[in-house]
Every structure is written in structure tokens, then in C-alpha cells.
Coordinates of C-alpha atoms in Angstrom, one line a residue:
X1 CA 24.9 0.5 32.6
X2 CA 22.4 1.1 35.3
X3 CA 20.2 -1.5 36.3
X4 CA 16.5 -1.5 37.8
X5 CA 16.0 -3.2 41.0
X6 CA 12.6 -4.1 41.8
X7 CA 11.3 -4.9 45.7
X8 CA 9.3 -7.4 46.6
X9 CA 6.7 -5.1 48.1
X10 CA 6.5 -3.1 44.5
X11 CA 7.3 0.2 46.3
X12 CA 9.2 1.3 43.4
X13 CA 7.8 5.2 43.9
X14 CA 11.7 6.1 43.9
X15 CA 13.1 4.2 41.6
X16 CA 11.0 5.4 38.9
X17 CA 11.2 9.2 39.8
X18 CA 11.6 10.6 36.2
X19 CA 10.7 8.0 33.9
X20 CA 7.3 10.8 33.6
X21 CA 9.6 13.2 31.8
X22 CA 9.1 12.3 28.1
X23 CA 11.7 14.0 26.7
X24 CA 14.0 11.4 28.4
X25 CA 17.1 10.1 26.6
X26 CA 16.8 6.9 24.6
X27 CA 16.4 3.5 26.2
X28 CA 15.8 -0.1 25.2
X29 CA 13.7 0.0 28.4
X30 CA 10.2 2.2 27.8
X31 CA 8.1 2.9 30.7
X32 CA 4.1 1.9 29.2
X33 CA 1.4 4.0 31.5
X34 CA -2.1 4.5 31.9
X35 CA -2.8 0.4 30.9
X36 CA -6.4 -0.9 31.5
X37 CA -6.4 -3.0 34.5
X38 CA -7.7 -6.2 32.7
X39 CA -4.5 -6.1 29.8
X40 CA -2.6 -9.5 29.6
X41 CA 1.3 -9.7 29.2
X42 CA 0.8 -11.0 25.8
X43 CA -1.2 -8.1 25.0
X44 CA 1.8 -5.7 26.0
X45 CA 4.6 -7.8 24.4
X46 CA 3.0 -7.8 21.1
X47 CA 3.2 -3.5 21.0
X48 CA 6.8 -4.4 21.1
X49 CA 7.2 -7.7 18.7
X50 CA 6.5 -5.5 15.1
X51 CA 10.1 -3.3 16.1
X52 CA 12.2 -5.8 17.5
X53 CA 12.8 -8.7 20.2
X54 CA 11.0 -8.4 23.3
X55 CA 14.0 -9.3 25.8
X56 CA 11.8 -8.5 29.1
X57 CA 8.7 -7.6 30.8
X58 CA 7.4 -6.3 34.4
X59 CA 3.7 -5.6 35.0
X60 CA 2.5 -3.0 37.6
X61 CA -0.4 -3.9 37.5
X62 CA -1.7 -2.3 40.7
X63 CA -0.3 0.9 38.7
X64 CA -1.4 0.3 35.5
X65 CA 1.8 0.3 34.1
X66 CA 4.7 -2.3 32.4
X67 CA 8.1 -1.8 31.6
X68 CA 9.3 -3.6 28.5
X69 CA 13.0 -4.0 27.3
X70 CA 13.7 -4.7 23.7
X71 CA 16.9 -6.2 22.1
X72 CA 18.1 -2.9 20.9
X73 CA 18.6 0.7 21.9
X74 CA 17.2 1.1 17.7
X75 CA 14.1 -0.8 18.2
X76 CA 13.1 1.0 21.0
X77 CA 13.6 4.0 18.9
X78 CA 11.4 2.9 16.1
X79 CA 9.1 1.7 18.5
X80 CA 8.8 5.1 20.0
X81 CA 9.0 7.7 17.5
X82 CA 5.7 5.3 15.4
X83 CA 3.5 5.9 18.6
X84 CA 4.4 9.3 19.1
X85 CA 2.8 9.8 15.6
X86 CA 0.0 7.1 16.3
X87 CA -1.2 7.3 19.4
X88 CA -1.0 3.0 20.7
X89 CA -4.5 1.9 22.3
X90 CA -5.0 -1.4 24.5
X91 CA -8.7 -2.5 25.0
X92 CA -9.8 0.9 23.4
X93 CA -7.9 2.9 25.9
X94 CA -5.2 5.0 24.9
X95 CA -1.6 4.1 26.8
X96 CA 1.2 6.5 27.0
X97 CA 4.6 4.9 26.0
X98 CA 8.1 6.8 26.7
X99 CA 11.8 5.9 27.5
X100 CA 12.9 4.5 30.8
X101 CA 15.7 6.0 32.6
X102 CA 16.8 2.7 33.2
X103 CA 19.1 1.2 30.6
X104 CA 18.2 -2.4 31.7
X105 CA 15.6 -4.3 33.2
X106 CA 16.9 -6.6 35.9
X107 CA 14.8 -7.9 38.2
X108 CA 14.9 -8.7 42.0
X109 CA 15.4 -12.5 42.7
X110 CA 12.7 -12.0 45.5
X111 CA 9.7 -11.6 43.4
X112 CA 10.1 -14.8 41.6
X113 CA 8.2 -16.0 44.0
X114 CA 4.9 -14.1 43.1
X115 CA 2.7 -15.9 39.9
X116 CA 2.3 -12.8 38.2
X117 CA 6.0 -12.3 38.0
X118 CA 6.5 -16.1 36.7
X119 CA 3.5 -16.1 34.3
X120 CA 5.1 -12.5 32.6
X121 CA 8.0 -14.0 31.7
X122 CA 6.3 -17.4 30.6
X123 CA 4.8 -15.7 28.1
X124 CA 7.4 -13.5 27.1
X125 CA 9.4 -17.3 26.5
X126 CA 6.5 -18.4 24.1
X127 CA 6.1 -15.7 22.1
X128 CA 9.9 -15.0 21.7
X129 CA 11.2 -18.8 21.8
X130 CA 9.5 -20.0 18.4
X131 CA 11.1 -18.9 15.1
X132 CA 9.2 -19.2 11.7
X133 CA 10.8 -22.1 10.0
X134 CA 8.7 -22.5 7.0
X135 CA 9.9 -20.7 3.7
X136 CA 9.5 -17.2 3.4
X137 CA 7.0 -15.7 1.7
X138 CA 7.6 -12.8 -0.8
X139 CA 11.2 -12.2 1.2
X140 CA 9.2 -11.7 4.3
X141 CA 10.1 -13.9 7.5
X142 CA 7.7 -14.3 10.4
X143 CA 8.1 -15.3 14.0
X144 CA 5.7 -17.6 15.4
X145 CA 4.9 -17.9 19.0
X146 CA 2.5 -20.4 21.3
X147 CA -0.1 -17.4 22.1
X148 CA -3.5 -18.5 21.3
X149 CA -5.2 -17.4 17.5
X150 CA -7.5 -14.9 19.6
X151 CA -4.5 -13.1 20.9
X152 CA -2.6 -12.1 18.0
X153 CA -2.4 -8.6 16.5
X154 CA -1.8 -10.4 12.7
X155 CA -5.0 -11.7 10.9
X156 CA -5.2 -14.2 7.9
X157 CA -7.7 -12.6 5.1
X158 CA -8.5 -15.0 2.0
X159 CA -10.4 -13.1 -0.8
X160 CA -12.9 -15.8 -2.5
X161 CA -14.9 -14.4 -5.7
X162 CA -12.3 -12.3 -6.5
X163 CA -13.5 -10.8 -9.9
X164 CA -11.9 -7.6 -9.4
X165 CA -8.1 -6.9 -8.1
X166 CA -7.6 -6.6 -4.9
X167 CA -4.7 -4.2 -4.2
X168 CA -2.4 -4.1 -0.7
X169 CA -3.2 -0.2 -0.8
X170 CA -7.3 -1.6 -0.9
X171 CA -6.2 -3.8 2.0
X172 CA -4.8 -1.0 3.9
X173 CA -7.6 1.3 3.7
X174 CA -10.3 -1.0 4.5
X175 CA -8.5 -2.3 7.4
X176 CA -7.4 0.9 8.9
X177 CA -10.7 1.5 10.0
X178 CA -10.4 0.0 12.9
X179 CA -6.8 1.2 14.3
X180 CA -3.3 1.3 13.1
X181 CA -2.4 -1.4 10.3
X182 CA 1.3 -2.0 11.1
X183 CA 2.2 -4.8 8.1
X184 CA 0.9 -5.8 5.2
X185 CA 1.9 -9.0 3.1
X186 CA 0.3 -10.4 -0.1
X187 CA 0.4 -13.6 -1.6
X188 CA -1.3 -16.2 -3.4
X189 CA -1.3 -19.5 -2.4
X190 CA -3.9 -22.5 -3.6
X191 CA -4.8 -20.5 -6.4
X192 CA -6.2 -17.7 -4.2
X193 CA -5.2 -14.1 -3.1
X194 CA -4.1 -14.1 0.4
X195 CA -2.9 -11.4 2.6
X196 CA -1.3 -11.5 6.3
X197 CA -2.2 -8.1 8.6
X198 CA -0.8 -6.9 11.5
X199 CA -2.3 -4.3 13.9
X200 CA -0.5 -2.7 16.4
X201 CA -3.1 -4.0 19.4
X202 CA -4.6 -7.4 18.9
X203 CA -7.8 -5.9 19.8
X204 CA -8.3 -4.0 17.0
X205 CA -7.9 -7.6 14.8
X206 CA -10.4 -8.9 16.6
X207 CA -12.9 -5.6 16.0
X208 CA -11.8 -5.8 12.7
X209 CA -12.2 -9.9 12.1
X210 CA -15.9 -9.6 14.0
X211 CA -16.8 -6.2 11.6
X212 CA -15.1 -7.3 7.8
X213 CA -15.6 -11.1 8.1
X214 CA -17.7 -12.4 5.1
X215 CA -18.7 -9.0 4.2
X216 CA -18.1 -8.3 0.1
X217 CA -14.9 -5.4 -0.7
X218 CA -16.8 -4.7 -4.0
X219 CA -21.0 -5.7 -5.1
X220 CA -21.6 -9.1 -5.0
X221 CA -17.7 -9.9 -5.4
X222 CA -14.3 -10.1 -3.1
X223 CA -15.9 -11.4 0.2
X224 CA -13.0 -11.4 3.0
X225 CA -12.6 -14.5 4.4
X226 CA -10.8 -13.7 8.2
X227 CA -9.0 -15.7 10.5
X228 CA -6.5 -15.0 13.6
X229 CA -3.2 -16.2 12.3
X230 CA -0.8 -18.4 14.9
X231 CA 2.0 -15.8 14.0
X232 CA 2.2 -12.6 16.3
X233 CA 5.1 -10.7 14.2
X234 CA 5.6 -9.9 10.3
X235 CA 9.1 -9.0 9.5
X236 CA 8.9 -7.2 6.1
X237 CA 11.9 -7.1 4.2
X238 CA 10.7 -4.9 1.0
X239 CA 7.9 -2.1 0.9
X240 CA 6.5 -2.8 -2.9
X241 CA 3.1 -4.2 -4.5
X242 CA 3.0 -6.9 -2.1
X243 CA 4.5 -5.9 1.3
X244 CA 4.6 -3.0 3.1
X245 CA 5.6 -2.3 6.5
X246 CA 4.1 1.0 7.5
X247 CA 6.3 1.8 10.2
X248 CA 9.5 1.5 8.2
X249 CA 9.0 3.5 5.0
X250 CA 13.2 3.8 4.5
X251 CA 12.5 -0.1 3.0
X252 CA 14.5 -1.1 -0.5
X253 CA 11.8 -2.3 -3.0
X254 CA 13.8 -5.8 -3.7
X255 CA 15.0 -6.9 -6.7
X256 CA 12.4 -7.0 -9.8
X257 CA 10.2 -3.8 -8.3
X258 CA 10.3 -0.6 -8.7
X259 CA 11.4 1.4 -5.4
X260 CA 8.9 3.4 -3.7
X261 CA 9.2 7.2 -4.0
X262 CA 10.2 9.1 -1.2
X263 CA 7.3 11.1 -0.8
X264 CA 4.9 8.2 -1.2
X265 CA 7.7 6.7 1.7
X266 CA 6.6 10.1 3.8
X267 CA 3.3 10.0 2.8
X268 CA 3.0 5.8 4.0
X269 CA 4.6 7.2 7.6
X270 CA 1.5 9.6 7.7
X271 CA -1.1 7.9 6.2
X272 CA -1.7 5.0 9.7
X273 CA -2.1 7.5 11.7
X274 CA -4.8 9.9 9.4
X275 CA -6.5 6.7 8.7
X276 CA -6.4 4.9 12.6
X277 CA -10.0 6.1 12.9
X278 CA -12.1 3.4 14.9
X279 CA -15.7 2.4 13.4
X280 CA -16.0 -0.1 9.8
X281 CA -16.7 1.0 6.4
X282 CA -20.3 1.4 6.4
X283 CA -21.5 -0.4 4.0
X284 CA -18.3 -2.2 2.7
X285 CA -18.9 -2.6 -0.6
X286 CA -17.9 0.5 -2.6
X287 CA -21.5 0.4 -4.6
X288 CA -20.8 3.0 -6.9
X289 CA -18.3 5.3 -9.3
X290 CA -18.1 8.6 -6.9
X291 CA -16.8 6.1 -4.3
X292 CA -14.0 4.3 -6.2
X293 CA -13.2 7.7 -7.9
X294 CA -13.0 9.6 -4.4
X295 CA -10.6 6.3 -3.4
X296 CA -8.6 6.8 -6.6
X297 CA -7.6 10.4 -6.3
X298 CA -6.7 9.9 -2.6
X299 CA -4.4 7.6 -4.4
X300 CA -5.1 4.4 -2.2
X301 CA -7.5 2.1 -5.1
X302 CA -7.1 2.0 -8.7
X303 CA -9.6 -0.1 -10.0
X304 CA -11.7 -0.3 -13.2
X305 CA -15.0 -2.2 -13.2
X306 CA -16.1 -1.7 -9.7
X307 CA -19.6 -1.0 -10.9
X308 CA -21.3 0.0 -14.1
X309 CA -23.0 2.7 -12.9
X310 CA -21.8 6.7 -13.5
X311 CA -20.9 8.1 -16.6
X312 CA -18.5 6.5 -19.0
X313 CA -17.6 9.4 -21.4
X314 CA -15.3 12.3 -20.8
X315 CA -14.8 15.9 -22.6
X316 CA -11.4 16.4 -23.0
X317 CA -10.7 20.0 -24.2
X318 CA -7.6 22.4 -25.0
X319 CA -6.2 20.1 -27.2
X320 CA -3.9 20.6 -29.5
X321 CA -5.9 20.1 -32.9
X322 CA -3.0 19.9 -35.0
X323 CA -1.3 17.5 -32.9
X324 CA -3.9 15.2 -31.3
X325 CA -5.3 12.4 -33.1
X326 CA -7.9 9.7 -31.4
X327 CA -4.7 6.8 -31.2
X328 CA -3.2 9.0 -29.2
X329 CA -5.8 9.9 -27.0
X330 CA -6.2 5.7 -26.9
X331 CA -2.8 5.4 -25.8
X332 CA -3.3 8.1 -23.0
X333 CA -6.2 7.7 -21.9
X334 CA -5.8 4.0 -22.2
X335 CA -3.4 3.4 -19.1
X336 CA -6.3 4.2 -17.1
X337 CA -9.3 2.2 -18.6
X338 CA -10.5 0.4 -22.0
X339 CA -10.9 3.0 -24.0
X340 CA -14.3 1.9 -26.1
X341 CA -14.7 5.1 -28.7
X342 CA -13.3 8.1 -29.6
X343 CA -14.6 11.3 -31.4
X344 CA -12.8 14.4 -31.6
X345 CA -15.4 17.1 -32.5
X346 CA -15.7 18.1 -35.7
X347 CA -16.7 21.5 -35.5
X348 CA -14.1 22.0 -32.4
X349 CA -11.4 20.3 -32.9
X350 CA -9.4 20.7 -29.9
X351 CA -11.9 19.0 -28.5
X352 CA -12.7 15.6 -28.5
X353 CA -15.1 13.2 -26.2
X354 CA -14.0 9.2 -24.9
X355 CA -16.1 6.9 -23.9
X356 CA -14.2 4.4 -21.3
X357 CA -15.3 0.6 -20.4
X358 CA -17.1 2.0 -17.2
X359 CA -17.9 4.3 -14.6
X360 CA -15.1 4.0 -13.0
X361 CA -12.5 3.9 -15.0
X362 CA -13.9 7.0 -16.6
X363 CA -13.6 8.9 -13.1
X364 CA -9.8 7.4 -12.7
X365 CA -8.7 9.0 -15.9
X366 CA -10.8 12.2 -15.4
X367 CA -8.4 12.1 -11.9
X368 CA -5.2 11.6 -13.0
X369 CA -5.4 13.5 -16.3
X370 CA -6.9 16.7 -16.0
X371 CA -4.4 19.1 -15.9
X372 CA -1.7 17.5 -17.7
X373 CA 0.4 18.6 -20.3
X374 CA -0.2 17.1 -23.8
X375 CA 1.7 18.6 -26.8
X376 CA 2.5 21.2 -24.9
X377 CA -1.3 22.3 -24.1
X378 CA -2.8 21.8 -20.6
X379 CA -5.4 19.8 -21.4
X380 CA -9.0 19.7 -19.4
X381 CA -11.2 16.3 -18.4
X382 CA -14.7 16.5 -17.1
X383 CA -17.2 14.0 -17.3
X384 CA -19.3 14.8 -20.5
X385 CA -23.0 14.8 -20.5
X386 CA -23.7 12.4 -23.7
X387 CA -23.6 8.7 -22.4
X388 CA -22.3 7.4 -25.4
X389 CA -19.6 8.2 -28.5
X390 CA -21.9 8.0 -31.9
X391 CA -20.4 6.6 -34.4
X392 CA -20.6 8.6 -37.8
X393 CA -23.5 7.4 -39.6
X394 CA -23.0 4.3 -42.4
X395 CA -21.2 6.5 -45.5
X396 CA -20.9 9.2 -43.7
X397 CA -16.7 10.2 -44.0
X398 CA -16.0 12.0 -40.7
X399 CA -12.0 12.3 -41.7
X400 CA -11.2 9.9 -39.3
X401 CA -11.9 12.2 -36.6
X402 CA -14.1 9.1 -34.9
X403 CA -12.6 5.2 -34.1
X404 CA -14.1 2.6 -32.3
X405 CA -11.4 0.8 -30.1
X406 CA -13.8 -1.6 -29.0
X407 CA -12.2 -4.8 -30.3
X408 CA -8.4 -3.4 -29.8
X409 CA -5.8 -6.1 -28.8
X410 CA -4.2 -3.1 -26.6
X411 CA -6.6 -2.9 -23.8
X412 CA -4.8 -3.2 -20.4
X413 CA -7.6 -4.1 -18.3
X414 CA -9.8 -6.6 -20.1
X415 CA -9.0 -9.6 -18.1
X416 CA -10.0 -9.8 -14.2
X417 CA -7.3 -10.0 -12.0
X418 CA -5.0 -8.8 -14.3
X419 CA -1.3 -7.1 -12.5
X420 CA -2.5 -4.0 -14.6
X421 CA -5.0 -3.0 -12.1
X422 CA -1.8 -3.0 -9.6
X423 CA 0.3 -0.7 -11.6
X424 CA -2.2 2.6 -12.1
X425 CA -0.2 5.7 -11.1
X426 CA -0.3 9.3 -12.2
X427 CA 2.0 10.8 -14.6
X428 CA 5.4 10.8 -14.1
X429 CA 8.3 11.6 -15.3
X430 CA 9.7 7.8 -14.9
X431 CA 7.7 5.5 -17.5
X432 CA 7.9 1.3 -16.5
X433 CA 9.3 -0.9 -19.6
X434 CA 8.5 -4.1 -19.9
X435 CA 8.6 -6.9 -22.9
X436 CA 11.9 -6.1 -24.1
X437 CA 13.9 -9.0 -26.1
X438 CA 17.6 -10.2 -25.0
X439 CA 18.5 -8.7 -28.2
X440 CA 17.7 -4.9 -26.9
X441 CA 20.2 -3.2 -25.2
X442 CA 20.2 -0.2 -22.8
X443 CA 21.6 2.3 -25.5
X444 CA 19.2 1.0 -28.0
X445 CA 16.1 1.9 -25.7
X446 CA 17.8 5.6 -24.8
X447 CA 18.3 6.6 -28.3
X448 CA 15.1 5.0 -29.0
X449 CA 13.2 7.2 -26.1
X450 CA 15.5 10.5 -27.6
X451 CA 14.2 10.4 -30.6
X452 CA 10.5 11.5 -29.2
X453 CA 11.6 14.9 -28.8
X454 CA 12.6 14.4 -25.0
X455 CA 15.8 13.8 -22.6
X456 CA 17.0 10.6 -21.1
X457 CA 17.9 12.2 -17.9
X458 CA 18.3 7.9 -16.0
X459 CA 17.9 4.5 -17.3
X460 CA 18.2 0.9 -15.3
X461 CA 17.7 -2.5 -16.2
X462 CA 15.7 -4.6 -13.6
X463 CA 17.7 -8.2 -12.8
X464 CA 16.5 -10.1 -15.7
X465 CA 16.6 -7.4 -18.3
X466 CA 12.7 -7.9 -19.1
X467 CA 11.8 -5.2 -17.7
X468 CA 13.4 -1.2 -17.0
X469 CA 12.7 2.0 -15.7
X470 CA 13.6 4.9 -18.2
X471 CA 13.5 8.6 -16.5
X472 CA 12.5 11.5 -18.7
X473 CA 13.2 15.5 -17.8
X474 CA 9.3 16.1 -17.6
X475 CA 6.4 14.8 -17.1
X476 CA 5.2 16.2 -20.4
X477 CA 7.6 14.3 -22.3
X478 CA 7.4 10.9 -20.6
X479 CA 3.8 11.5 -21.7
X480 CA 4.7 12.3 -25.3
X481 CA 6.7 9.1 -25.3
X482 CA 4.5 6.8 -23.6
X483 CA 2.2 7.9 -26.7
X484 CA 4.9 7.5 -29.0
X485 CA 6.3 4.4 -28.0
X486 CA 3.7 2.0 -26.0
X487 CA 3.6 -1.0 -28.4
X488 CA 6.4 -0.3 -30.2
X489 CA 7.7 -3.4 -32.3
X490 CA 11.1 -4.2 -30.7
X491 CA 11.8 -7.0 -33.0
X492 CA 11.3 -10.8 -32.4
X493 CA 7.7 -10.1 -32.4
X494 CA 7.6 -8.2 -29.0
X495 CA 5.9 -5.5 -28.8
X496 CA 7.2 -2.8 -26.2
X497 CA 5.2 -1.7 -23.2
X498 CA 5.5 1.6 -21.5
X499 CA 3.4 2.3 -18.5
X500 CA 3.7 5.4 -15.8
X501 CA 5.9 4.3 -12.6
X502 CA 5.5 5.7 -9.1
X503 CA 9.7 5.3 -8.8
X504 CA 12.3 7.3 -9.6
X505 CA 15.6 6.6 -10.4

């Protein structure tokens, strides 16, 4: 292996000939250019500290550049192939990061004699030499180092008056704003919802802390509580419903969750560097329906409830009349909202109007519905322009084409905070199982699922056999047996649940 000598005199023209070419072959050593003259060591370790151990560090500074060696040829890798997607900024100045020729960093006994060189590799010591000995949270580890709060790229959010769910996907794209979110862990301790976040440049935590601190996520409700956390690296172990590391998408989900989809694992890779894009949410609070239905169909928030406002009842037409019947638009329509009333029209039957809790939850549904395939019609949502569902006049028989679900006992959202909120995905072809009694066994759940009409393409129990993911051909059919079968009596008084899963099997 080659090594890098440095002089004391830093004429190093020479010895870096080629290190511009950035194409280069890979390195554990990358060559960082074009840094701002005021950037601290700590400031260039911590690009390096989300991909690996930092081994070693030389500033240039009189060139405005740094040489940093990680533990691992792999790391550096990782390291390099994220910022040639997302370009890394220091102090709002882009930097320019590429492989060394060099294969190691070794440095001249000579300039230990200069401060600059000892107080690099103090730092590099303190933020590599402390471990995170504290339990894990969530199967995440952290390493901890002596750099001051101010300087670290993770930030510590609390969410106080949190009446509505707050989801890691909500974190994200809030966050985002101002630069590349690298981790993302959720928790909850002390009774409150807690998240750790990691930026790829401490600088964009602070912009972020000094923007989003106290300011409300929703109206009047889920006001972010920021602090710079002592830890400077978030190693994520599992990319699921409560951590995510964005620049490692290949992730396992962990026991108990469902894994993520590899498109949604492309579309994570992606998604930093569409939403890297300096400057805050303005205002934060999403104040109204368009917004959180906008959100929704991007696919980042699914949340009922955010405000009362827009219109709560839909049209849904193409139906098909001889099939359709307002519990099964309930059940549907249902995964998305609190469905309140529905009316299939009397005069048109294959039409039919549904009146949801809110707003929002109306516009989610509207989203992720229109242009589905119900008993075997494509079936079209649009927001409707009556504001409520009538209900037949006292006497009146209607034939049961009208039902007020108002009171139901099967409403998915009705309590705040409630996991629901952070399990909203389109249809798919894989429907989530949960509730299911010791007693039930895999066969009993396959032949149960068959007999809606469908095929049992994949099954698998999750580790404590509560819960399963069940894989249908199509989409249609998962549909037709999410209608079917969603509270389905199981025995011992359980009830089945069948929700929509983003996984496959």
C-alpha cells in the first residue's frame, strides 16, 4: 500500500498530482476541496462519522482542502457514491469530495510540531474515542463524542401537544428543508414522542434548530421542541416506521415490521437529495386540506384530522351496482378515514356519495382510491359538491341504500395518536394481518383468504404469530378481501384485522 508523506512546508503540489481526476479508483482516503476558509476539523470529520470511522484527518487550510481516511475501503464508498447524488455543503458552500490516490494517510513526523496538525487529530480522538454505552434505542446504537452541542450535525426534537400523529416520513420532509437529512430515529420516552436527526453538515442543524424551534407542525398542535444532541453519529440498524437511514436504503426492516419495498428503498435514495432544498416551510403549520392532501399523494404524510376545513364528502362513481353495498364501501373507504355516512344514489346506483370525518381524510382517500379496481370496475373519486350525506327522511324506506356509520366500533382513526395514522398506504397486493389467536394457523388464514375469490401467491408469520403479511395475485383481489375479511371473527372473540402493507413478500 502506498502511503502519503506530508512536508513540513505543505508543498505537497506533487504529491497530490491526480487526486483532481474524479473518476479515480476507490480509496479509504478522499481528497475534500473547495472548503470555506473558516471550517473546523470537527466540521469535516462529521461528513465522514454517518458512513464509518473516521481513522484520520489533514487540513490544508491555506488550500481549502482536507484529506480524511475512514476505517474502510466500503465506507468511503458509501460515503462517496451519497454525495455524488447530494451535493455535501459546509457553511452554505458547496465542497467537492472524490477519492485520493493515496491508499493511506500517514503523516510526516515533522509537522507535529505545528498546532493545527495537533489540534486535527485532538479532535478526531474526541469524537472517535467515546462509544455510546447507554441501551439502544429501537436497535439503533449511537457514538457519542466530546464536541460541543453547537457542533453536531444530530438534533434532539420533542413534540409537546401532540394531538395528531407525528410520522418519521413528516419528520423527514419538514426537516429536509434545510439540507440533506441523513438519519432518522423515533422513540418515545417520558411519555412523549421523541425523534433524533442527523444532517449531513452541522450547519444545516443549526439553520434548522434556529428556523423549526417552537414553531407548531400542525394548527395550534405538535410544537417541535429542538435541542443539539451530545451524539454526533446515528447508526441505524433497521429502515421501518421508526428509523430510517437514508443513505442505506438496502436496510432489513427487523423483526416485527414489515420490510420496506424496494422501490420505496430507491425512491428513499432519491428523495434527500429532491428535497435538500435550503429555506423553511413557510408557514409550518400545514393550515389546511389541499396541503395535507398535496403531502399525502406525494406519499410522505398520512394524516386525518389536520384541519376541519375542505370538503368531507366524495362521489364515487362506476360502481358496480349489483355488487357494491354501503358496508363495503365502509370497509374501503374506511382504511383511509372514519367513514361518517353513506348513500348510494338511488336513481344511479353505481353511484354512491361518503361523507368522511374531515377534510383531510376525505382528500387521502380521494388519493389513493381513485382509479382502483373494485369488483372488477375501475372506480372514480372526486370530491362531491354536497357537504353532507342526508339521511332518508323519518319513514321514509330508502332500501338500505343509506347507513350512518357514525357510532361504528370499526373506525381506525378515532383516537389521537393512534399507530393507525402510521400504517396508511395505497393499495397493494400485500394486505397486513393483525389480531390473530394462538389457535389460527398459517393454512387456516390461506384457505380462509382463497375462499374470497383470489390467490394466495406468499404468506409469513411475523415472530410472535400476532401478526402476518398475506400476498395476493392483484391488487384487485387483496381489495376484495380486505372487504371481505377485515373484522372477520377468528374465534376467541378476536376479531381479524386486514390493512394495506407497503411490503412484499
Amino acid at each position: 500500500m502506498s502511503s502519503m508523506v506530508v512536508t513540513a512546508n505543505g508543498n505537497d503540489n506533487k504529491k497530490f498530482k491526480g487526486d483532481d481526476k474524479m473518476d479515480g479508483a476507490p480509496s479509504r482516503v478522499l481528497h475534500i476541496r473547495k472548503l470555506p476558509g473558516e471550517v473546523t476539523e470537527t466540521e469535516v470529520i462529521a461528513l465522514g462519522l454517518p458512513f464509518g470511522k473516521v481513522t484520520n484527518i489533514l487540513m490544508l487550510k491555506g488550500k481549502n482542502q482536507a484529506f480524511l481516511e475512514l476505517a474502510t475501503e466500503e465506507a468511503a464508498i458509501t460515503m462517496v457514491n451519497y454525495y455524488s447524488a447530494v451535493t455535501p455543503h459546509l457553511r452554505n458552500q458547496p465542497i467537492y469530495i472524490q477519492y485520493s490516490n493515496h491508499k493511506e494517510l500517514k503523516t510526516d513526523n515533522t509537522l507535529n510540531q505545528y498546532e493545527e496538525y495537533h489540534r486535527a487529530q485532538a479532535v478526531l480522538q474526541a469524537v472517535t474515542a467515546v462509544q455510546a454505552t447507554n441501551a439502544p434505542i429501537s436497535g439503533t446504537t449511537v457514538s457519542e463524542s466530546a464536541v460541543t452541542p453547537a457542533q453536531s450535525p444530530v438534533l434532539r426534537i420533542i413534540i409537546d401537544n401532540m394531538y395528531y400523529p407525528v410520522t418519521l416520513d413528516v419528520l423527514h420532509q419538514i426537516f429536509s428543508k434545510f439540507g440533506a437529512v441523513l438519519k432518522i430515529i423515533t422513540f418515545t420516552k417520558n411519555n412523549q414522542f421523541q425523534a433524533l436527526l442527523q444532517y449531513g453538515d452541522p450547519v444545516n442543524a443549526q439553520q434548522a434548530k434556529l428556523a423549526l424551534d417552537g414553531q407548531n407542525i400542525y394548527n395550534a398542535c405538535c410544537t417541535l421542541r429542538i435541542d443539539f444532541s451530545k451524539l454526533v453519529n446515528l447508526n441505524v440498524k433497521y429502515n421501518n416506521d421508526k428509523s430510517r437511514d437514508y443513505t442505506r436504503p438496502d436496510l432489513p426492516s427487523g423483526d416485527g415490521q414489515p420490510a420496506l419495498d424496494p422501490a420505496i428503498a430507491a425512491a428513499f435514495a432519491k428523495e434527500t437529495s429532491l428535497l435538500a432544498v435550503p429555506g423553511a416551510l413557510s408557514p409550518l403549520a400545514i393550515p389546511n386540506a389541499a396541503a395535507a392532501a398535496a403531502a399525502a399523494a406525494a406519499g410522505r404524510v398520512g394524516m386525518p384530522g389536520v384541519s376541519a376545513g375542505g370538503n368531507t364528502v366524495l362521489l364515487v362513481s362506476n360502481l358496480n351496482e349489483e355488487m357494491v353495498t354501503p358496508q363495503s364501501l365502509f370497509t374501503l373507504f374506511g382504511v383511509y378515514g372514519d367513514v361518517q355516512r353513506v348513500k348510494i344514489l338511488y336513481n344511479k346506483k353505481d353511484s354512491a356519495l361518503i361523507q368522511m370525518a374531515d377534510g383531510n381524510q376525505s382528500q387521502l382517500a380521494m388519493s389513493h382510491l381513485n382509479g382502483q379496481k373494485m369488483y372488477g370496475k375501475i372506480i372514480r373519486v372526486t370530491l362531491s359538491k354536497h357537504q353532507t350525506v342526508q339521511l332518508p327522511r323519518e319513514g321514509l324506506d330508502d332500501q338500505g341504500l343509506t347507513k350512518d356509520f357514525g357510532n361504528s366500533p370499526l373506525h381506525r382513526f378515532k383516537k389521537p395518536g393512534s399507530k393507525n395514522f402510521q400504517n396508511i398506504f395505497p393499495p397493494s397486493a400485500t394486505l397486513h394481518l393483525s389480531n390473530i389467536p394462538p389457535s389460527v394457523a398459517e393454512e387456516d388464514l390461506r384457505t380462509l383468504f382463497a375462499n374470497t375469490g383470489g390467490t394466495v401467491k406468499a404468506f409469513k408469520f411475523f415472530q410472535d404469530h400476532k401478526m402476518a403479511l398475506l400476498q395476493m395475485s392483484t391488487v384487485e383481489e387483496a381489495i376484495q378481501a380486505l372487504i371481505d375479511l377485515h373484522n372477520y371473527n377468528l374465534g376467541e372473540n378476536q376479531h381479524l384485522r386486514v390493512s394495506f402493507s407497503k411490503s412484499t413478500i
